[in-house]
Amino acid sequence: MTGPTTTGTKRKGTVRCAIYTRKSSEEGLEQEFNSLQAQREACEAFIISQRHEGWVCLATRYDDGGFSGATINRPALQRLLADVAAGRVDTIVVYKIDRLTRSLSDFAKIVEILDARGASFVSITQQFNTTTSMGRLTLNILLSFAQFEREVIGERIRDKIAASKKKGMWMGGVPPLGYRVRDCKLVIVDSEAEVVRSIFCRYAELGSVRLLRDEFEARGIKSKSWTSASGRLIGGKPFSRGALYLMLQNRLYRGEIVHKGQSHPGEHPLIIDPPLWDAVQAQLASNATQRNSGTRTRQPSLLAGMLFDGDNNSMTPTHAVKNGARYRYYVSRPLITKDQSEGSAGLRIPAGEIEQVVTSRVRQWLLDPGSIYQATRVLDPSAQRRLIARAGEIGKSWPELPATRQRALLTALIERIDVRANQIDIQLRQTRLGAILDVAATPLPSATEDKTQILSIPVRLRRSGREIRMLIEGPDPFATAKPDARLIKLLIRARQLNTVLVASDGVPFAALAKREGVSPSYFTRLVRLSYLAPDITQAILDGRQPRDLTADKLLAHSRLPLGWHEQRTALGFT
C-alpha cells in the first residue's frame, strides 16, 4: 500500500473523518489565517481527494491551540478519543504525525484506543505502510525523532529561561498580586501593591497567618483576578492560608527572580523593603521552628544573635534544668567552646534580666515622639504623625505582644547589643522602624541611609557564683514586680520560729534550735527577721526590694537593727 496510510481495518462504505490540528504556542492564533486553519485546509483537501473511497469530513472541529505534544491531556484530543471510543469517528486525519503526539508511549495508547474500535489514522504529508514490519519501523523512527526534537527544544527553552532569569528578566506567566506585565517587564500596580504591603505589615504585627487570613476575609480583601485564554475568570476570592504563606515567601516582592532555588537581582522594582522582608522571614522561621519542635509554649530567646560581650565575643542562648525548673542564660562563646584567653573572663547572664533591660529601653524609645521623629523623618507630615502614633501603640501594647512578635520586632530594629562592665549599648537601625510601621512613607533625602542610633543603659555587673547579676543604675520605668521566692520563704520561716519562741515558756534557745533542726546561731538570726519593718516585709512580698537584696545578704546581717529606720538604711530601702 502506497501513499498516506491508515492503520487498522478499513471499513467499507462511508468513512467518517475527523481532522485534528495542534499548535504548541498561542502565538499567532489571533491572526485571521493561522497555523491551525492551514493544517485543516490541507487535511480537508486530502479528504476530498479520497471521496471515491467514501471519505467524508466531519464538521466537528478538534483544534488544540497552545498545547504541547508532550502529553495527551489536551481538551480537543480527549474529545476526539472519546468520540472514537463512542464509534462516531472512523479515521483521524492529521497534517503530520507529530501533531498527534511526540511521545512513543502516548502513541501506543492512542493506537490501542483506535484498534479497540476498528478506527485508523492518517498523516497526509508522510508516506509509510504500517501493515508491514518495515512500515512500523519507519513509524517508530519518525516518532523517536519527534520525541527527540521535543526534548531538545525543551532543553533549549529551559537553558534560555535559566540564562534570562540570571539576568533578572521576567520570563512570563501570570504576574503575582502587585504587578502587571508591560513590554515584557513587570511594573507595579499601585492599588495592588498597597494590599501586598498591608499583608506583610499585618503579618509582622500579628505573627499568625491564620489571624491574618481572618482579618482580610473580614475586610473583604480578595486575591488577584484575571481572565484565562479560554475566557474563564480565575481568582478574585478570599485569601487562603496557603496563598498567604506563598505570598509572604515570594522573593519577587523584594525585587528578585528565583530559578531552581537560586535568587537573582531582578529588573523589576521591589514592593517590600529589606527590613520588613527580614522581619517577616524571621517570624515565619520562628513559627516553623515552634511547629516542628513542639515548643510553642516555651519562651524564646528574644536577643539571640544580637548580644556581644566586652571582648566582642558573641553571647549564645543556653539553659540549665535544676529540680525540674528551666533557667535560661546568655553565655559568652569562649565559655562554651572553652577557648578563653588570659584577659577574657566571659559573661553568663540570666536571660530574663537582660531581656527585661533591653526591651524596656526599646519600649521607652518607641514611646518617645521625639526619638521616633528623628528616626523616621519623612516628606509627608501626615505620614510622620501616623508613624509616631503607630510606634506609640506598639510601645503601649508591648507586654501583650506574643514573644514571637517581640522577637521579630527586635530582630528588625537592633543591629547589635554590646554588654560592657558599666553599661549596655543597643545599636538601633533608625530608618528600619519606618519600614516596619509604614513602608509607603517616603523618607527625606537626608534620612535615606540606614544609620544607627545607640541607646545606652548604665548597669553594674556583679558576679554571683558562675552567673553575672545585673544591677540597673536608675529606675526602670517598665520594671515589673518579681517576688524573690527565697526571700519570701525566709520571712515565712522567721515568723514560724518566732511563734515557736513565744510559745516556748522559757525553753533555752539552744534547745529550741535543736528541736527545729537548726544551729543556735541560725535560729537567732532568723528570729530577728520576724521583727522587720512592715513596709520592708510588704515590699519583699511584692517584689519591690532592692535588686541586690538576696536571701543570703539578708541572713548575713547578724546584727540587724531593731529600729525600723535603721533597718531601711542597712538593707537599702531608703
XYZ file of C-alpha atoms in Angstrom:
574
model
C 0.000 0.000 0.000
C 1.478 3.354 -1.031
C 0.654 6.966 -0.249
C -0.775 8.166 3.052
C -1.529 5.058 5.023
C -4.204 4.173 7.562
C -3.898 1.766 10.462
C -6.465 -0.812 11.479
C -9.134 -2.407 9.288
C -10.561 -0.158 6.639
C -14.384 -0.049 6.640
C -16.498 -0.387 3.535
C -18.879 2.362 2.544
C -18.679 5.785 4.233
C -15.550 6.660 6.223
C -16.180 9.424 8.755
C -13.008 11.505 9.004
C -12.158 13.811 11.921
C -9.417 16.387 11.379
C -7.124 17.017 14.346
C -4.880 20.102 14.448
C -2.435 21.314 17.093
C -0.041 24.197 17.711
C 2.374 24.284 20.668
C 2.172 28.014 21.431
C -0.637 30.581 21.386
C 1.470 32.987 19.339
C -0.289 33.899 16.096
C -3.599 32.247 16.963
C -5.295 35.642 16.928
C -4.475 36.063 13.217
C -7.227 35.729 10.640
C -5.448 32.763 8.980
C -3.329 30.847 11.480
C -1.443 27.555 11.615
C -4.468 25.542 12.779
C -6.510 26.741 9.798
C -3.640 25.957 7.414
C -3.437 22.393 8.753
C -7.220 21.966 8.457
C -7.375 23.183 4.844
C -4.620 20.735 3.840
C -6.423 17.865 5.581
C -9.784 18.812 4.018
C -8.191 18.818 0.569
C -6.799 15.340 1.164
C -10.189 14.021 2.341
C -11.820 15.442 -0.831
C -9.212 13.599 -2.896
C -10.325 10.361 -1.227
C -14.030 10.964 -1.887
C -14.119 7.945 -4.228
C -13.207 5.808 -1.204
C -16.261 7.119 0.697
C -14.306 9.552 2.887
C -16.448 12.289 4.477
C -15.136 15.177 6.568
C -16.942 15.630 9.898
C -17.963 19.179 10.768
C -16.830 18.903 14.399
C -13.539 20.723 14.941
C -10.789 19.267 17.098
C -8.280 22.097 17.495
C -5.704 22.344 20.305
C -4.105 25.782 20.150
C -1.338 26.413 22.658
C -0.876 22.800 23.800
C 2.362 20.806 23.776
C 2.617 17.392 22.129
C 4.433 16.063 25.186
C 1.182 14.813 26.709
C -2.208 13.579 25.537
C -4.005 15.617 28.207
C -5.319 18.092 25.640
C -9.008 19.063 25.590
C -9.630 18.625 21.854
C -7.649 15.366 21.661
C -9.533 13.949 24.632
C -12.866 14.832 22.978
C -11.661 13.186 19.765
C -10.591 9.970 21.505
C -13.921 9.907 23.358
C -15.769 10.173 20.014
C -13.603 7.372 18.598
C -14.440 5.182 21.590
C -18.136 6.017 21.093
C -17.962 4.886 17.457
C -18.558 8.337 15.926
C -15.198 8.578 14.128
C -13.658 6.094 11.674
C -10.404 7.868 10.731
C -8.301 10.586 12.322
C -6.618 12.841 9.784
C -3.531 14.875 10.815
C -1.093 17.071 8.897
C 1.956 15.345 10.416
C 2.325 12.537 12.932
C 3.925 14.916 15.499
C 0.677 16.953 15.529
C -0.980 13.933 17.136
C 1.801 13.181 19.624
C 5.541 13.436 20.146
C 5.764 10.507 22.565
C 6.144 6.834 21.668
C 4.331 5.701 24.799
C 1.422 8.113 24.165
C 1.188 6.969 20.552
C 0.894 3.354 21.728
C -2.045 4.352 23.944
C -3.762 6.149 21.047
C -3.271 3.163 18.704
C -4.756 0.883 21.377
C -7.896 3.052 21.505
C -8.116 3.100 17.684
C -7.665 -0.682 17.358
C -10.329 -1.316 20.011
C -12.931 0.442 17.761
C -11.513 -0.589 14.408
C -10.583 3.031 13.664
C -7.462 4.337 11.953
C -5.374 7.454 11.488
C -3.612 9.008 8.505
C -0.797 11.580 8.175
C -1.226 13.391 4.872
C 2.409 14.552 4.454
C 4.243 11.340 5.416
C 4.274 8.066 3.491
C 4.641 4.754 5.315
C 2.841 1.421 5.441
C 2.066 0.165 8.947
C 0.859 -3.222 7.707
C 4.494 -4.331 7.213
C 7.364 -4.630 9.694
C 9.385 -2.064 7.703
C 6.465 0.370 7.815
C 6.083 0.011 11.556
C 9.833 0.536 11.985
C 9.594 3.689 9.882
C 6.749 4.975 12.027
C 8.672 4.271 15.238
C 11.743 6.045 13.846
C 9.635 9.084 12.927
C 8.093 9.172 16.386
C 11.511 8.731 18.023
C 12.814 11.727 16.107
C 9.693 13.695 17.039
C 10.233 12.875 20.711
C 13.954 13.717 20.419
C 13.092 17.052 18.787
C 10.624 17.830 21.576
C 13.219 17.078 24.259
C 15.922 19.149 22.519
C 13.518 22.082 22.172
C 12.647 21.700 25.850
C 16.325 21.783 26.821
C 16.890 24.917 24.753
C 13.898 26.637 26.313
C 14.995 25.674 29.834
C 18.536 26.927 29.180
C 17.171 30.187 27.762
C 14.891 30.644 30.776
C 17.760 29.939 33.201
C 20.088 32.415 31.442
C 17.373 35.076 31.283
C 16.428 34.690 34.937
C 20.070 35.026 35.975
C 19.897 38.449 34.360
C 16.763 39.208 36.395
C 14.348 39.090 33.454
C 10.671 38.190 33.833
C 10.033 35.070 31.746
C 6.261 35.037 31.530
C 3.368 33.551 33.387
C 0.642 35.188 35.443
C 2.186 38.090 37.409
C 1.535 37.995 41.181
C -0.632 40.453 43.065
C 1.017 43.876 42.922
C 2.437 43.606 39.396
C 1.343 43.615 35.769
C 3.308 42.996 32.579
C 4.172 45.882 30.265
C 6.625 45.468 27.367
C 7.616 42.042 28.739
C 8.609 43.601 32.083
C 6.938 43.706 35.478
C 5.624 47.068 36.636
C 3.916 47.905 39.929
C 0.143 48.270 40.172
C -0.170 50.822 42.987
C -3.542 49.669 44.327
C -2.464 46.028 44.433
C 0.953 46.918 45.875
C -0.778 48.573 48.834
C -2.574 45.282 49.544
C 0.729 43.392 49.392
C 2.389 45.841 51.788
C -0.596 45.581 54.100
C -0.288 41.774 54.103
C 3.393 41.905 55.069
C 2.924 44.652 57.689
C -0.049 42.999 59.354
C 1.666 39.610 59.458
C 4.726 41.207 61.071
C 2.376 42.655 63.693
C 0.069 39.662 64.205
C 2.643 36.888 63.863
C -0.027 34.459 62.627
C -1.194 33.603 59.102
C -4.492 32.341 60.498
C -5.241 35.684 62.141
C -4.102 37.488 59.000
C -6.458 35.424 56.837
C -9.396 36.051 59.195
C -8.735 39.800 59.240
C -8.514 40.127 55.440
C -11.599 37.980 54.972
C -13.497 40.241 57.375
C -12.281 43.305 55.458
C -13.406 41.780 52.157
C -9.936 41.888 50.567
C -9.607 39.299 47.805
C -6.865 37.749 45.703
C -5.773 38.846 42.235
C -8.216 38.033 39.436
C -7.580 37.574 35.725
C -9.174 36.041 32.654
C -7.571 32.951 31.102
C -7.073 32.375 27.391
C -10.280 30.329 27.338
C -12.208 33.250 28.823
C -12.548 31.752 32.300
C -12.340 34.147 35.284
C -9.714 32.982 37.775
C -9.021 34.310 41.280
C -10.865 37.159 42.961
C -11.540 35.016 46.033
C -10.721 35.440 49.757
C -7.095 34.625 50.569
C -6.453 31.119 51.821
C -3.717 30.358 54.360
C -1.669 28.571 51.697
C -1.846 31.539 49.335
C -0.754 33.904 52.110
C 2.200 31.677 53.022
C 3.323 31.666 49.373
C 2.973 35.445 49.141
C 4.985 36.034 52.310
C 7.825 33.916 50.905
C 7.681 35.209 47.308
C 11.089 36.834 46.727
C 9.665 38.597 43.683
C 8.308 41.198 46.110
C 11.802 42.119 47.284
C 12.998 42.631 43.708
C 14.458 39.193 42.992
C 13.912 36.482 40.391
C 14.111 32.879 41.605
C 15.155 29.939 39.441
C 15.590 26.432 40.841
C 16.115 27.713 44.363
C 18.638 30.395 43.361
C 17.763 34.091 43.725
C 18.996 36.735 41.291
C 18.542 40.534 41.338
C 15.535 41.328 39.153
C 14.932 44.095 36.656
C 11.554 44.904 38.231
C 11.011 47.325 41.167
C 10.573 45.872 44.652
C 7.414 46.293 46.723
C 8.693 45.095 50.115
C 11.768 46.790 51.610
C 14.519 44.552 53.083
C 13.832 45.410 56.775
C 10.190 44.387 56.554
C 11.087 41.318 54.476
C 13.685 40.232 57.074
C 11.221 40.718 59.936
C 8.574 38.616 58.169
C 11.017 35.828 57.302
C 12.280 35.748 60.896
C 8.681 35.437 62.088
C 7.929 32.641 59.589
C 11.103 30.771 60.579
C 10.301 31.167 64.273
C 6.776 29.823 63.772
C 8.084 26.912 61.704
C 10.668 26.034 64.368
C 7.997 26.057 67.062
C 5.688 23.856 64.993
C 8.445 21.334 64.225
C 9.842 21.140 67.751
C 6.543 21.431 69.594
C 7.877 24.307 71.711
C 5.168 26.901 71.175
C 4.727 27.354 74.905
C 8.443 27.645 75.611
C 9.746 31.177 75.923
C 12.071 32.030 73.010
C 15.421 33.761 73.375
C 14.467 37.296 72.351
C 18.044 38.529 71.904
C 19.657 35.501 70.235
C 22.279 36.580 67.701
C 22.375 40.205 68.928
C 24.434 40.100 72.145
C 28.215 40.631 72.350
C 30.368 40.890 75.470
C 33.113 43.448 76.167
C 35.654 41.364 74.201
C 33.383 41.305 71.130
C 32.519 37.643 71.672
C 29.011 36.649 70.682
C 26.765 35.513 73.511
C 24.840 32.311 72.899
C 21.486 31.402 74.494
C 21.594 28.298 76.654
C 19.709 26.841 79.600
C 20.038 24.619 82.636
C 17.467 22.489 84.461
C 17.501 22.260 88.257
C 14.840 20.497 90.300
C 12.571 20.466 87.263
C 12.874 24.246 86.698
C 14.361 25.600 83.482
C 16.782 28.533 83.768
C 17.809 30.451 80.638
C 21.127 32.274 80.166
C 23.167 34.133 77.572
C 26.773 32.898 77.709
C 29.919 34.268 76.062
C 31.029 31.928 73.320
C 34.513 31.245 74.816
C 32.803 29.825 77.927
C 31.051 27.296 75.691
C 33.994 26.472 73.428
C 36.448 26.635 76.390
C 38.633 28.897 74.272
C 39.243 31.667 76.815
C 42.263 33.933 76.662
C 44.044 35.105 79.810
C 42.395 38.534 79.714
C 38.869 37.294 78.900
C 36.598 36.285 81.750
C 33.430 35.826 79.741
C 29.857 36.525 80.835
C 26.994 34.285 81.910
C 23.914 36.479 82.355
C 20.384 35.328 83.243
C 18.294 35.728 80.100
C 15.270 37.194 81.833
C 17.271 40.046 83.350
C 18.955 41.319 80.199
C 15.828 40.787 78.087
C 13.865 42.894 80.557
C 16.536 45.641 80.451
C 16.744 45.750 76.649
C 13.020 45.523 75.903
C 12.246 48.197 78.494
C 14.713 50.586 76.863
C 13.418 49.866 73.343
C 9.852 50.305 74.556
C 10.803 53.634 76.152
C 12.306 54.698 72.797
C 9.120 53.753 70.918
C 7.036 55.855 73.291
C 9.238 58.931 72.809
C 7.769 61.011 69.900
C 10.993 62.996 69.524
C 13.098 59.864 69.057
C 10.686 58.393 66.535
C 10.570 61.681 64.632
C 14.365 61.707 64.278
C 14.453 58.048 63.242
C 11.625 58.170 60.663
C 11.710 61.641 59.142
C 9.538 61.519 56.013
C 8.318 64.019 53.431
C 4.615 63.765 54.267
C 3.777 65.332 57.682
C 0.587 63.245 57.997
C 2.603 60.079 57.368
C 5.081 61.230 60.033
C 2.265 61.609 62.551
C 0.962 58.134 61.694
C 4.408 56.647 62.242
C 4.767 58.288 65.654
C 1.263 57.205 66.670
C 1.855 53.632 65.479
C 5.183 53.430 67.338
C 3.378 54.613 70.475
C 0.733 51.921 70.019
C 3.368 49.210 69.787
C 5.177 50.586 72.829
C 2.000 50.622 74.919
C 0.887 47.149 73.824
C 4.368 45.595 74.127
C 3.611 43.465 77.242
C 0.589 41.934 75.468
C 2.519 41.095 72.273
C 3.410 37.411 71.803
C 7.080 36.609 72.330
C 7.495 35.701 68.660
C 6.209 39.132 67.630
C 8.570 40.847 70.093
C 11.432 38.783 68.701
C 10.574 39.775 65.106
C 10.475 43.485 66.006
C 13.748 43.362 67.940
C 15.471 41.450 65.105
C 14.404 44.074 62.577
C 15.312 47.070 64.741
C 18.530 46.074 66.504
C 21.905 45.805 64.787
C 23.746 44.506 67.867
C 23.880 44.819 71.668
C 27.210 45.337 73.449
C 27.256 44.271 77.114
C 30.050 46.136 78.918
C 31.062 46.266 82.564
C 29.282 49.535 83.266
C 26.678 49.896 80.529
C 24.733 48.178 77.755
C 24.778 49.760 74.276
C 21.879 48.951 71.944
C 22.622 49.833 68.309
C 19.350 50.543 66.506
C 18.819 50.719 62.759
C 16.966 54.004 62.852
C 15.373 54.025 59.423
C 14.109 50.467 59.665
C 11.378 51.441 62.078
C 9.668 53.432 59.337
C 9.752 50.413 57.031
C 8.125 48.201 59.656
C 5.394 50.672 60.545
C 4.543 52.109 57.145
C 6.676 51.133 54.163
C 4.768 53.510 51.899
C 6.268 56.547 53.674
C 8.972 58.321 51.656
C 11.976 59.362 53.799
C 13.724 62.692 53.478
C 16.863 62.608 51.305
C 18.993 63.150 54.396
C 17.442 60.117 56.117
C 17.785 57.505 53.392
C 20.942 55.920 54.800
C 20.484 53.092 57.269
C 22.144 54.942 60.147
C 22.407 53.510 63.619
C 21.465 55.103 66.926
C 22.889 53.912 70.235
C 20.673 53.557 73.288
C 22.842 53.257 76.404
C 21.759 51.770 79.727
C 24.015 52.285 82.807
C 24.373 48.999 84.686
C 26.640 47.298 87.199
C 27.594 43.675 86.676
C 28.002 41.707 89.898
C 29.273 38.139 89.916
C 27.216 35.623 91.886
C 28.844 32.224 91.577
C 29.142 31.397 87.886
C 26.467 33.941 86.970
C 26.633 37.682 86.426
C 23.802 39.620 88.069
C 22.766 42.933 86.513
C 22.138 45.991 88.637
C 20.460 48.810 86.705
C 21.532 52.332 87.550
C 18.400 54.450 87.999
C 14.754 53.402 87.953
C 13.347 51.177 85.230
C 10.044 52.790 84.139
C 8.681 49.459 82.942
C 10.110 47.161 85.598
C 7.546 44.602 86.726
C 7.291 43.273 90.270
C 9.125 39.974 90.604
C 8.980 38.493 94.115
C 12.039 36.562 95.269
C 10.838 33.109 96.344
C 13.856 32.529 98.621
C 13.355 35.828 100.416
C 9.660 35.139 100.979
C 10.421 31.618 102.186
C 12.955 33.108 104.623
C 10.384 35.529 106.063
C 7.828 32.738 106.478
C 10.367 30.593 108.319
C 11.300 33.555 110.525
C 7.650 34.006 111.570
C 7.364 30.276 112.287
C 10.428 30.328 114.557
C 9.136 33.460 116.271
C 5.875 31.632 117.062
C 7.901 28.714 118.461
C 9.913 31.131 120.628
C 6.806 32.884 122.032
C 5.201 29.565 122.945
C 8.405 28.064 124.412
C 7.687 29.173 128.025
C 11.347 29.843 128.877
C 12.939 26.932 126.960
C 16.585 27.882 126.131
C 17.441 28.975 122.583
C 19.817 26.056 122.126
C 17.081 23.548 122.949
C 14.613 25.261 120.603
C 17.181 25.347 117.796
C 17.929 21.647 118.269
C 14.202 20.854 118.228
C 13.817 22.774 114.919
C 16.900 21.122 113.427
C 18.984 24.302 113.031
C 22.017 25.779 114.744
C 21.520 28.306 117.607
C 23.225 30.993 115.503
C 20.871 30.421 112.583
C 17.870 30.327 114.907
C 18.821 33.705 116.394
C 19.407 35.420 113.030
C 16.151 34.092 111.607
C 14.085 35.205 114.614
C 15.467 38.753 114.189
C 13.966 38.815 110.668
C 10.484 38.439 112.149
C 10.890 41.994 113.523
C 11.432 43.648 110.127
C 9.543 46.874 109.485
C 6.066 46.152 107.997
C 6.815 48.201 104.859
C 10.031 46.211 104.282
C 8.151 42.940 104.643
C 5.422 44.119 102.270
C 7.992 45.324 99.701
C 9.661 41.892 99.716
C 6.287 40.154 99.287
C 5.502 42.478 96.348
C 8.920 42.034 94.764
C 9.850 45.701 95.254
C 13.013 45.091 97.261
C 16.392 46.475 96.058
C 17.832 44.404 93.244
C 20.923 43.414 95.237
C 18.961 42.273 98.300
C 19.129 38.479 98.283
C 18.289 35.860 100.908
C 21.994 35.327 101.615
C 22.571 39.066 102.095
C 19.584 39.350 104.429
C 20.824 36.460 106.557
C 24.317 37.933 106.616
C 23.042 40.829 108.775
C 23.808 39.096 112.040
C 23.259 42.350 113.966
C 20.189 43.604 112.097
C 18.982 46.727 113.944
C 15.605 46.582 115.615
C 14.820 50.200 114.697
C 12.791 50.367 111.502
C 14.578 53.430 110.120
C 17.985 51.791 110.703
C 16.692 48.622 109.025
C 15.689 50.554 105.901
C 19.146 52.164 105.753
C 21.007 48.901 106.308
C 19.007 46.978 103.685
C 18.959 49.743 101.030
C 15.283 50.743 101.236
C 15.999 54.472 101.646
